[in-house]
């Protein structure tokens, strides 16, 4: 999570207008989800991976590692689609007869599973593209332009900031504990972890009160207003995004499969 | 020097809910346009006092005055006070809330309801003054401690307060960064800003402050010009403070009859020039 954030700030597409990147990622997700052609999914995956690795400069090993993160969820979901149980006589590619039922894999089932797998991976790669190239702050600025309720945006921005404060606090407590043999055995580990949790809560509460005092000291009166840097949209990028998504859409709704 | 205070506390008392009496009838005044240092052990009440100066805490007894008028605690008056009296908190992590440095610094001036162009001007000015322009787009959680501290100061500077209060500005900083921050204060002070800071470093207070308050257990136990405060050995002992090394060395030189001047040196250079004897380094350089 921390590394994704680091790349978001240091990648080569950092200075592309965030609205372009958000729009591209979201439209492509929509096309990918709406399409039923396997080729579209594969194209989306390749396109997003190519952009992230070659244009944004995200190291390939890191990108592959990220792509493995949703694998366990996907595997479980895909398996349930691929494997079917039925009492009727279907043409099973591979089957196990248990009483009057067959547990096995059918041709269409396998096809559907593959589609689902690729579709999900395609959607995930769109979101990875967005989160690897666009800092949260800039995504928030785009959301703000869309006129979502300020409360929602402020909450997101504070949550984002405090994830890091919380992680840092937790890490400090953990280091302090382990340097005093807090994690020497299983028993002490459980004890230390419990204390870490409890302390983290108390500390966070105290911290939030201090933050409020600090905000008040700067004339805070309910709204977190901050400056945004003005940035022009690039016509060239918009054109490329439109072209890419139109091609994907065309492939997606192509009748002859 | 003290007939024109910009901030005053008159018999201010304050206790925390857990029963700690943080301030006991504290009366003091902050001279306008000067640098005032607060010395004293942890728990002496310095931070609590600072939080009274911009109305975050409200005294249980006594009152606080800003610019000759009593501080009032309605919303408008508080905003007005906080516009004029800015506090830089000791731990920058309690102050920095925003994800990027630019946004962080812009928060205060935007709250003052200034026009956008003016906010841009102040934000850029504050970042330039603190040397944080290159960090503009960086998220605050990727900054080093010294950078965070400087951004925290830029936060307040951008509001252009008349009084800048800094709670332990040099705590946890290395010597070079601590010096940079104190030089910044000198610069702001030269531009007419009143600077108030707390510190545990007697050397810093002695060489950098115009006026010193010493606090202990929620009360002011001593005050005066640096030369006066550090002459009072009883006071220093009571507060658990040492004498600045410059003074120690100078006194020792004087005792041995090696000092030529008759006033305490404020800097290392002043100390060197008060040592009697020929300048050997020059004579050795040209034999």
PDB file of N, CA, C and O in Angstrom, chain B residues 112-185:
ATOM      1  N   UNK B 112      -8.893  32.359   6.297  1.00  0.00           N
ATOM      2  CA  UNK B 112      -9.030  33.790   6.595  1.00  0.00           C
ATOM      3  C   UNK B 112      -9.940  34.462   5.578  1.00  0.00           C
ATOM      4  O   UNK B 112     -10.225  35.656   5.691  1.00  0.00           O
ATOM      5  N   UNK B 113     -10.379  33.703   4.585  1.00  0.00           N
ATOM      6  CA  UNK B 113     -11.302  34.253   3.591  1.00  0.00           C
ATOM      7  C   UNK B 113     -10.638  35.220   2.622  1.00  0.00           C
ATOM      8  O   UNK B 113     -11.286  36.110   2.084  1.00  0.00           O
ATOM      9  N   UNK B 114      -9.331  35.037   2.393  1.00  0.00           N
ATOM     10  CA  UNK B 114      -8.623  35.923   1.463  1.00  0.00           C
ATOM     11  C   UNK B 114      -8.932  35.519   0.023  1.00  0.00           C
ATOM     12  O   UNK B 114      -9.258  34.365  -0.242  1.00  0.00           O
ATOM     13  N   UNK B 115      -8.797  36.451  -0.920  1.00  0.00           N
ATOM     14  CA  UNK B 115      -8.963  36.080  -2.329  1.00  0.00           C
ATOM     15  C   UNK B 115      -7.870  35.107  -2.770  1.00  0.00           C
ATOM     16  O   UNK B 115      -6.762  35.126  -2.233  1.00  0.00           O
ATOM     17  N   UNK B 116      -8.198  34.263  -3.767  1.00  0.00           N
ATOM     18  CA  UNK B 116      -7.286  33.205  -4.208  1.00  0.00           C
ATOM     19  C   UNK B 116      -5.883  33.703  -4.560  1.00  0.00           C
ATOM     20  O   UNK B 116      -4.894  33.076  -4.209  1.00  0.00           O
ATOM     21  N   UNK B 117      -5.818  34.849  -5.273  1.00  0.00           N
ATOM     22  CA  UNK B 117      -4.489  35.327  -5.710  1.00  0.00           C
ATOM     23  C   UNK B 117      -3.630  35.644  -4.499  1.00  0.00           C
ATOM     24  O   UNK B 117      -2.443  35.344  -4.453  1.00  0.00           O
ATOM     25  N   UNK B 118      -4.273  36.254  -3.492  1.00  0.00           N
ATOM     26  CA  UNK B 118      -3.550  36.609  -2.278  1.00  0.00           C
ATOM     27  C   UNK B 118      -3.073  35.330  -1.566  1.00  0.00           C
ATOM     28  O   UNK B 118      -1.955  35.262  -1.066  1.00  0.00           O
ATOM     29  N   UNK B 119      -3.939  34.305  -1.544  1.00  0.00           N
ATOM     30  CA  UNK B 119      -3.565  33.038  -0.912  1.00  0.00           C
ATOM     31  C   UNK B 119      -2.357  32.432  -1.616  1.00  0.00           C
ATOM     32  O   UNK B 119      -1.388  32.024  -0.972  1.00  0.00           O
ATOM     33  N   UNK B 120      -2.405  32.415  -2.963  1.00  0.00           N
ATOM     34  CA  UNK B 120      -1.259  31.904  -3.723  1.00  0.00           C
ATOM     35  C   UNK B 120       0.011  32.651  -3.360  1.00  0.00           C
ATOM     36  O   UNK B 120       1.061  32.058  -3.154  1.00  0.00           O
ATOM     37  N   UNK B 121      -0.100  33.993  -3.269  1.00  0.00           N
ATOM     38  CA  UNK B 121       1.064  34.809  -2.988  1.00  0.00           C
ATOM     39  C   UNK B 121       1.642  34.454  -1.619  1.00  0.00           C
ATOM     40  O   UNK B 121       2.842  34.268  -1.460  1.00  0.00           O
ATOM     41  N   UNK B 122       0.734  34.325  -0.635  1.00  0.00           N
ATOM     42  CA  UNK B 122       1.203  34.037   0.721  1.00  0.00           C
ATOM     43  C   UNK B 122       1.782  32.640   0.844  1.00  0.00           C
ATOM     44  O   UNK B 122       2.778  32.420   1.535  1.00  0.00           O
ATOM     45  N   UNK B 123       1.128  31.679   0.165  1.00  0.00           N
ATOM     46  CA  UNK B 123       1.613  30.292   0.232  1.00  0.00           C
ATOM     47  C   UNK B 123       3.010  30.216  -0.378  1.00  0.00           C
ATOM     48  O   UNK B 123       3.930  29.648   0.217  1.00  0.00           O
ATOM     49  N   UNK B 124       3.178  30.841  -1.534  1.00  0.00           N
ATOM     50  CA  UNK B 124       4.497  30.824  -2.176  1.00  0.00           C
ATOM     51  C   UNK B 124       5.520  31.539  -1.315  1.00  0.00           C
ATOM     52  O   UNK B 124       6.658  31.083  -1.178  1.00  0.00           O
ATOM     53  N   UNK B 125       5.107  32.671  -0.728  1.00  0.00           N
ATOM     54  CA  UNK B 125       6.020  33.434   0.130  1.00  0.00           C
ATOM     55  C   UNK B 125       6.456  32.605   1.336  1.00  0.00           C
ATOM     56  O   UNK B 125       7.634  32.561   1.679  1.00  0.00           O
ATOM     57  N   UNK B 126       5.490  31.926   1.962  1.00  0.00           N
ATOM     58  CA  UNK B 126       5.788  31.151   3.171  1.00  0.00           C
ATOM     59  C   UNK B 126       6.685  29.966   2.830  1.00  0.00           C
ATOM     60  O   UNK B 126       7.596  29.632   3.588  1.00  0.00           O
ATOM     61  N   UNK B 127       6.440  29.347   1.661  1.00  0.00           N
ATOM     62  CA  UNK B 127       7.273  28.204   1.285  1.00  0.00           C
ATOM     63  C   UNK B 127       8.680  28.665   0.940  1.00  0.00           C
ATOM     64  O   UNK B 127       9.661  27.987   1.259  1.00  0.00           O
ATOM     65  N   UNK B 128       8.783  29.858   0.311  1.00  0.00           N
ATOM     66  CA  UNK B 128      10.107  30.384  -0.009  1.00  0.00           C
ATOM     67  C   UNK B 128      10.874  30.706   1.271  1.00  0.00           C
ATOM     68  O   UNK B 128      12.059  30.377   1.397  1.00  0.00           O
ATOM     69  N   UNK B 129      10.187  31.331   2.227  1.00  0.00           N
ATOM     70  CA  UNK B 129      10.857  31.748   3.464  1.00  0.00           C
ATOM     71  C   UNK B 129      11.364  30.549   4.255  1.00  0.00           C
ATOM     72  O   UNK B 129      12.377  30.629   4.942  1.00  0.00           O
ATOM     73  N   UNK B 130      10.666  29.426   4.175  1.00  0.00           N
ATOM     74  CA  UNK B 130      11.070  28.265   4.969  1.00  0.00           C
ATOM     75  C   UNK B 130      11.856  27.256   4.139  1.00  0.00           C
ATOM     76  O   UNK B 130      12.206  26.194   4.634  1.00  0.00           O
ATOM     77  N   UNK B 131      12.107  27.599   2.867  1.00  0.00           N
ATOM     78  CA  UNK B 131      12.876  26.689   2.016  1.00  0.00           C
ATOM     79  C   UNK B 131      12.166  25.382   1.734  1.00  0.00           C
ATOM     80  O   UNK B 131      12.772  24.314   1.746  1.00  0.00           O
ATOM     81  N   UNK B 132      10.865  25.451   1.484  1.00  0.00           N
ATOM     82  CA  UNK B 132      10.110  24.216   1.235  1.00  0.00           C
ATOM     83  C   UNK B 132       9.451  24.211  -0.146  1.00  0.00           C
ATOM     84  O   UNK B 132       8.605  23.369  -0.405  1.00  0.00           O
ATOM     85  N   UNK B 133       9.874  25.157  -1.014  1.00  0.00           N
ATOM     86  CA  UNK B 133       9.228  25.252  -2.332  1.00  0.00           C
ATOM     87  C   UNK B 133       9.347  23.931  -3.100  1.00  0.00           C
ATOM     88  O   UNK B 133       8.397  23.467  -3.725  1.00  0.00           O
ATOM     89  N   UNK B 134      10.536  23.300  -3.016  1.00  0.00           N
ATOM     90  CA  UNK B 134      10.735  22.066  -3.792  1.00  0.00           C
ATOM     91  C   UNK B 134       9.899  20.906  -3.272  1.00  0.00           C
ATOM     92  O   UNK B 134       9.794  19.871  -3.904  1.00  0.00           O
ATOM     93  N   UNK B 135       9.298  21.074  -2.101  1.00  0.00           N
ATOM     94  CA  UNK B 135       8.485  19.989  -1.534  1.00  0.00           C
ATOM     95  C   UNK B 135       7.010  20.152  -1.853  1.00  0.00           C
ATOM     96  O   UNK B 135       6.182  19.331  -1.467  1.00  0.00           O
ATOM     97  N   UNK B 136       6.703  21.221  -2.591  1.00  0.00           N
ATOM     98  CA  UNK B 136       5.332  21.636  -2.873  1.00  0.00           C
ATOM     99  C   UNK B 136       4.350  20.497  -3.144  1.00  0.00           C
ATOM    100  O   UNK B 136       3.263  20.461  -2.569  1.00  0.00           O
ATOM    101  N   UNK B 137       4.733  19.585  -4.033  1.00  0.00           N
ATOM    102  CA  UNK B 137       3.800  18.529  -4.448  1.00  0.00           C
ATOM    103  C   UNK B 137       3.966  17.246  -3.653  1.00  0.00           C
ATOM    104  O   UNK B 137       3.309  16.261  -3.922  1.00  0.00           O
ATOM    105  N   UNK B 138       4.885  17.276  -2.691  1.00  0.00           N
ATOM    106  CA  UNK B 138       5.138  16.039  -1.947  1.00  0.00           C
ATOM    107  C   UNK B 138       4.058  15.829  -0.916  1.00  0.00           C
ATOM    108  O   UNK B 138       3.544  16.774  -0.333  1.00  0.00           O
ATOM    109  N   UNK B 139       3.693  14.548  -0.665  1.00  0.00           N
ATOM    110  CA  UNK B 139       2.740  14.290   0.413  1.00  0.00           C
ATOM    111  C   UNK B 139       3.429  14.499   1.757  1.00  0.00           C
ATOM    112  O   UNK B 139       4.624  14.213   1.880  1.00  0.00           O
ATOM    113  N   UNK B 140       2.719  14.997   2.731  1.00  0.00           N
ATOM    114  CA  UNK B 140       3.368  15.343   4.003  1.00  0.00           C
ATOM    115  C   UNK B 140       3.948  14.119   4.706  1.00  0.00           C
ATOM    116  O   UNK B 140       4.888  14.246   5.468  1.00  0.00           O
ATOM    117  N   UNK B 141       3.401  12.915   4.427  1.00  0.00           N
ATOM    118  CA  UNK B 141       3.920  11.755   5.158  1.00  0.00           C
ATOM    119  C   UNK B 141       5.229  11.224   4.586  1.00  0.00           C
ATOM    120  O   UNK B 141       5.813  10.323   5.161  1.00  0.00           O
ATOM    121  N   UNK B 142       5.695  11.768   3.461  1.00  0.00           N
ATOM    122  CA  UNK B 142       6.998  11.338   2.958  1.00  0.00           C
ATOM    123  C   UNK B 142       8.107  12.315   3.344  1.00  0.00           C
ATOM    124  O   UNK B 142       9.231  12.177   2.898  1.00  0.00           O
ATOM    125  N   UNK B 143       7.806  13.309   4.142  1.00  0.00           N
ATOM    126  CA  UNK B 143       8.822  14.295   4.511  1.00  0.00           C
ATOM    127  C   UNK B 143       9.641  13.800   5.695  1.00  0.00           C
ATOM    128  O   UNK B 143       9.160  13.012   6.502  1.00  0.00           O
ATOM    129  N   UNK B 144      10.879  14.298   5.783  1.00  0.00           N
ATOM    130  CA  UNK B 144      11.678  13.986   6.961  1.00  0.00           C
ATOM    131  C   UNK B 144      11.201  14.874   8.104  1.00  0.00           C
ATOM    132  O   UNK B 144      10.440  15.815   7.896  1.00  0.00           O
ATOM    133  N   UNK B 145      11.691  14.575   9.306  1.00  0.00           N
ATOM    134  CA  UNK B 145      11.210  15.336  10.456  1.00  0.00           C
ATOM    135  C   UNK B 145      11.516  16.828  10.320  1.00  0.00           C
ATOM    136  O   UNK B 145      10.663  17.675  10.579  1.00  0.00           O
ATOM    137  N   UNK B 146      12.736  17.133   9.882  1.00  0.00           N
ATOM    138  CA  UNK B 146      13.119  18.545   9.728  1.00  0.00           C
ATOM    139  C   UNK B 146      12.259  19.249   8.690  1.00  0.00           C
ATOM    140  O   UNK B 146      11.872  20.404   8.865  1.00  0.00           O
ATOM    141  N   UNK B 147      11.943  18.523   7.605  1.00  0.00           N
ATOM    142  CA  UNK B 147      11.094  19.116   6.556  1.00  0.00           C
ATOM    143  C   UNK B 147       9.687  19.349   7.091  1.00  0.00           C
ATOM    144  O   UNK B 147       9.086  20.392   6.845  1.00  0.00           O
ATOM    145  N   UNK B 148       9.176  18.367   7.836  1.00  0.00           N
ATOM    146  CA  UNK B 148       7.844  18.528   8.419  1.00  0.00           C
ATOM    147  C   UNK B 148       7.793  19.769   9.299  1.00  0.00           C
ATOM    148  O   UNK B 148       6.844  20.532   9.278  1.00  0.00           O
ATOM    149  N   UNK B 149       8.860  19.929  10.082  1.00  0.00           N
ATOM    150  CA  UNK B 149       8.910  21.059  11.003  1.00  0.00           C
ATOM    151  C   UNK B 149       8.857  22.379  10.220  1.00  0.00           C
ATOM    152  O   UNK B 149       8.181  23.320  10.601  1.00  0.00           O
ATOM    153  N   UNK B 150       9.602  22.421   9.115  1.00  0.00           N
ATOM    154  CA  UNK B 150       9.624  23.655   8.340  1.00  0.00           C
ATOM    155  C   UNK B 150       8.279  23.909   7.664  1.00  0.00           C
ATOM    156  O   UNK B 150       7.817  25.047   7.589  1.00  0.00           O
ATOM    157  N   UNK B 151       7.627  22.839   7.214  1.00  0.00           N
ATOM    158  CA  UNK B 151       6.302  23.008   6.618  1.00  0.00           C
ATOM    159  C   UNK B 151       5.322  23.494   7.686  1.00  0.00           C
ATOM    160  O   UNK B 151       4.479  24.363   7.427  1.00  0.00           O
ATOM    161  N   UNK B 152       5.468  22.965   8.900  1.00  0.00           N
ATOM    162  CA  UNK B 152       4.577  23.385   9.984  1.00  0.00           C
ATOM    163  C   UNK B 152       4.741  24.886  10.245  1.00  0.00           C
ATOM    164  O   UNK B 152       3.765  25.592  10.531  1.00  0.00           O
ATOM    165  N   UNK B 153       5.973  25.369  10.123  1.00  0.00           N
ATOM    166  CA  UNK B 153       6.202  26.805  10.316  1.00  0.00           C
ATOM    167  C   UNK B 153       5.623  27.591   9.143  1.00  0.00           C
ATOM    168  O   UNK B 153       4.989  28.640   9.332  1.00  0.00           O
ATOM    169  N   UNK B 154       5.792  27.057   7.921  1.00  0.00           N
ATOM    170  CA  UNK B 154       5.225  27.725   6.737  1.00  0.00           C
ATOM    171  C   UNK B 154       3.706  27.844   6.860  1.00  0.00           C
ATOM    172  O   UNK B 154       3.111  28.861   6.486  1.00  0.00           O
ATOM    173  N   UNK B 155       3.086  26.783   7.408  1.00  0.00           N
ATOM    174  CA  UNK B 155       1.637  26.782   7.674  1.00  0.00           C
ATOM    175  C   UNK B 155       1.193  28.068   8.367  1.00  0.00           C
ATOM    176  O   UNK B 155       0.207  28.684   8.005  1.00  0.00           O
ATOM    177  N   UNK B 156       1.950  28.404   9.405  1.00  0.00           N
ATOM    178  CA  UNK B 156       1.557  29.536  10.237  1.00  0.00           C
ATOM    179  C   UNK B 156       1.982  30.844   9.579  1.00  0.00           C
ATOM    180  O   UNK B 156       1.250  31.830   9.587  1.00  0.00           O
ATOM    181  N   UNK B 157       3.188  30.831   8.984  1.00  0.00           N
ATOM    182  CA  UNK B 157       3.691  32.047   8.340  1.00  0.00           C
ATOM    183  C   UNK B 157       2.735  32.555   7.270  1.00  0.00           C
ATOM    184  O   UNK B 157       2.540  33.760   7.103  1.00  0.00           O
ATOM    185  N   UNK B 158       2.134  31.604   6.527  1.00  0.00           N
ATOM    186  CA  UNK B 158       1.252  31.978   5.427  1.00  0.00           C
ATOM    187  C   UNK B 158       0.050  32.767   5.935  1.00  0.00           C
ATOM    188  O   UNK B 158      -0.614  33.461   5.167  1.00  0.00           O
ATOM    189  N   UNK B 159      -0.221  32.667   7.225  1.00  0.00           N
ATOM    190  CA  UNK B 159      -1.344  33.430   7.790  1.00  0.00           C
ATOM    191  C   UNK B 159      -0.896  34.828   8.206  1.00  0.00           C
ATOM    192  O   UNK B 159      -1.704  35.642   8.637  1.00  0.00           O
ATOM    193  N   UNK B 160       0.415  35.094   8.087  1.00  0.00           N
ATOM    194  CA  UNK B 160       1.006  36.374   8.484  1.00  0.00           C
ATOM    195  C   UNK B 160       0.527  36.851   9.855  1.00  0.00           C
ATOM    196  O   UNK B 160      -0.093  37.912   9.961  1.00  0.00           O
ATOM    197  N   UNK B 161       0.787  36.075  10.893  1.00  0.00           N
ATOM    198  CA  UNK B 161       0.361  36.506  12.224  1.00  0.00           C
ATOM    199  C   UNK B 161       1.279  37.609  12.744  1.00  0.00           C
ATOM    200  O   UNK B 161       2.400  37.768  12.244  1.00  0.00           O
ATOM    201  N   UNK B 162       0.804  38.349  13.706  1.00  0.00           N
ATOM    202  CA  UNK B 162       1.673  39.379  14.297  1.00  0.00           C
ATOM    203  C   UNK B 162       2.555  38.764  15.373  1.00  0.00           C
ATOM    204  O   UNK B 162       3.614  39.283  15.698  1.00  0.00           O
ATOM    205  N   UNK B 163       2.046  37.652  15.953  1.00  0.00           N
ATOM    206  CA  UNK B 163       2.855  36.934  16.938  1.00  0.00           C
ATOM    207  C   UNK B 163       3.016  35.501  16.464  1.00  0.00           C
ATOM    208  O   UNK B 163       2.040  34.843  16.115  1.00  0.00           O
ATOM    209  N   UNK B 164       4.256  35.024  16.434  1.00  0.00           N
ATOM    210  CA  UNK B 164       4.515  33.634  16.067  1.00  0.00           C
ATOM    211  C   UNK B 164       4.961  32.890  17.319  1.00  0.00           C
ATOM    212  O   UNK B 164       5.977  33.229  17.918  1.00  0.00           O
ATOM    213  N   UNK B 165       4.149  31.907  17.732  1.00  0.00           N
ATOM    214  CA  UNK B 165       4.502  31.125  18.910  1.00  0.00           C
ATOM    215  C   UNK B 165       4.970  29.761  18.452  1.00  0.00           C
ATOM    216  O   UNK B 165       4.317  29.120  17.644  1.00  0.00           O
ATOM    217  N   UNK B 166       6.118  29.332  18.949  1.00  0.00           N
ATOM    218  CA  UNK B 166       6.667  28.069  18.500  1.00  0.00           C
ATOM    219  C   UNK B 166       7.000  27.208  19.712  1.00  0.00           C
ATOM    220  O   UNK B 166       7.806  27.600  20.554  1.00  0.00           O
ATOM    221  N   UNK B 167       6.343  26.055  19.795  1.00  0.00           N
ATOM    222  CA  UNK B 167       6.554  25.181  20.946  1.00  0.00           C
ATOM    223  C   UNK B 167       7.754  24.286  20.661  1.00  0.00           C
ATOM    224  O   UNK B 167       7.682  23.411  19.806  1.00  0.00           O
ATOM    225  N   UNK B 168       8.830  24.513  21.358  1.00  0.00           N
ATOM    226  CA  UNK B 168      10.077  23.764  21.171  1.00  0.00           C
ATOM    227  C   UNK B 168      10.456  23.618  19.701  1.00  0.00           C
ATOM    228  O   UNK B 168      10.455  22.520  19.157  1.00  0.00           O
ATOM    229  N   UNK B 169      10.802  24.713  19.069  1.00  0.00           N
ATOM    230  CA  UNK B 169      11.086  24.660  17.629  1.00  0.00           C
ATOM    231  C   UNK B 169      12.288  23.801  17.278  1.00  0.00           C
ATOM    232  O   UNK B 169      12.370  23.281  16.177  1.00  0.00           O
ATOM    233  N   UNK B 170      13.201  23.620  18.200  1.00  0.00           N
ATOM    234  CA  UNK B 170      14.423  22.897  17.833  1.00  0.00           C
ATOM    235  C   UNK B 170      14.466  21.479  18.398  1.00  0.00           C
ATOM    236  O   UNK B 170      15.448  20.771  18.219  1.00  0.00           O
ATOM    237  N   UNK B 171      13.380  21.070  19.086  1.00  0.00           N
ATOM    238  CA  UNK B 171      13.386  19.719  19.662  1.00  0.00           C
ATOM    239  C   UNK B 171      13.530  18.686  18.553  1.00  0.00           C
ATOM    240  O   UNK B 171      12.887  18.777  17.514  1.00  0.00           O
ATOM    241  N   UNK B 172      14.370  17.698  18.773  1.00  0.00           N
ATOM    242  CA  UNK B 172      14.606  16.577  17.845  1.00  0.00           C
ATOM    243  C   UNK B 172      15.253  17.006  16.534  1.00  0.00           C
ATOM    244  O   UNK B 172      15.342  16.208  15.621  1.00  0.00           O
ATOM    245  N   UNK B 173      15.682  18.231  16.430  1.00  0.00           N
ATOM    246  CA  UNK B 173      16.333  18.630  15.185  1.00  0.00           C
ATOM    247  C   UNK B 173      17.842  18.555  15.378  1.00  0.00           C
ATOM    248  O   UNK B 173      18.347  18.776  16.480  1.00  0.00           O
ATOM    249  N   UNK B 174      18.572  18.272  14.270  1.00  0.00           N
ATOM    250  CA  UNK B 174      20.019  18.305  14.393  1.00  0.00           C
ATOM    251  C   UNK B 174      20.477  19.762  14.440  1.00  0.00           C
ATOM    252  O   UNK B 174      19.709  20.675  14.161  1.00  0.00           O
ATOM    253  N   UNK B 175      21.740  19.963  14.817  1.00  0.00           N
ATOM    254  CA  UNK B 175      22.225  21.314  15.115  1.00  0.00           C
ATOM    255  C   UNK B 175      22.059  22.263  13.923  1.00  0.00           C
ATOM    256  O   UNK B 175      21.675  23.418  14.088  1.00  0.00           O
ATOM    257  N   UNK B 176      22.313  21.730  12.714  1.00  0.00           N
ATOM    258  CA  UNK B 176      22.267  22.615  11.551  1.00  0.00           C
ATOM    259  C   UNK B 176      20.840  23.079  11.275  1.00  0.00           C
ATOM    260  O   UNK B 176      20.583  24.254  11.060  1.00  0.00           O
ATOM    261  N   UNK B 177      19.888  22.122  11.334  1.00  0.00           N
ATOM    262  CA  UNK B 177      18.503  22.494  11.090  1.00  0.00           C
ATOM    263  C   UNK B 177      17.956  23.385  12.200  1.00  0.00           C
ATOM    264  O   UNK B 177      17.163  24.287  11.948  1.00  0.00           O
ATOM    265  N   UNK B 178      18.398  23.135  13.416  1.00  0.00           N
ATOM    266  CA  UNK B 178      17.960  23.974  14.528  1.00  0.00           C
ATOM    267  C   UNK B 178      18.420  25.410  14.293  1.00  0.00           C
ATOM    268  O   UNK B 178      17.667  26.364  14.466  1.00  0.00           O
ATOM    269  N   UNK B 179      19.682  25.534  13.843  1.00  0.00           N
ATOM    270  CA  UNK B 179      20.226  26.862  13.554  1.00  0.00           C
ATOM    271  C   UNK B 179      19.436  27.553  12.451  1.00  0.00           C
ATOM    272  O   UNK B 179      19.133  28.741  12.521  1.00  0.00           O
ATOM    273  N   UNK B 180      19.107  26.779  11.409  1.00  0.00           N
ATOM    274  CA  UNK B 180      18.337  27.348  10.294  1.00  0.00           C
ATOM    275  C   UNK B 180      17.008  27.905  10.782  1.00  0.00           C
ATOM    276  O   UNK B 180      16.587  28.989  10.377  1.00  0.00           O
ATOM    277  N   UNK B 181      16.367  27.154  11.670  1.00  0.00           N
ATOM    278  CA  UNK B 181      15.053  27.607  12.140  1.00  0.00           C
ATOM    279  C   UNK B 181      15.191  28.861  12.987  1.00  0.00           C
ATOM    280  O   UNK B 181      14.411  29.805  12.867  1.00  0.00           O
ATOM    281  N   UNK B 182      16.249  28.904  13.817  1.00  0.00           N
ATOM    282  CA  UNK B 182      16.431  30.097  14.631  1.00  0.00           C
ATOM    283  C   UNK B 182      16.784  31.308  13.755  1.00  0.00           C
ATOM    284  O   UNK B 182      16.367  32.434  14.041  1.00  0.00           O
ATOM    285  N   UNK B 183      17.515  31.071  12.671  1.00  0.00           N
ATOM    286  CA  UNK B 183      17.823  32.170  11.746  1.00  0.00           C
ATOM    287  C   UNK B 183      16.547  32.689  11.084  1.00  0.00           C
ATOM    288  O   UNK B 183      16.382  33.893  10.871  1.00  0.00           O
ATOM    289  N   UNK B 184      15.640  31.735  10.772  1.00  0.00           N
ATOM    290  CA  UNK B 184      14.345  32.131  10.216  1.00  0.00           C
ATOM    291  C   UNK B 184      13.622  33.066  11.176  1.00  0.00           C
ATOM    292  O   UNK B 184      13.086  34.105  10.781  1.00  0.00           O
ATOM    293  N   UNK B 185      13.640  32.690  12.455  1.00  0.00           N
ATOM    294  CA  UNK B 185      12.962  33.520  13.461  1.00  0.00           C
ATOM    295  C   UNK B 185      13.563  34.918  13.498  1.00  0.00           C
ATOM    296  O   UNK B 185      12.848  35.915  13.606  1.00  0.00           O
TER     297      UNK B 185
END
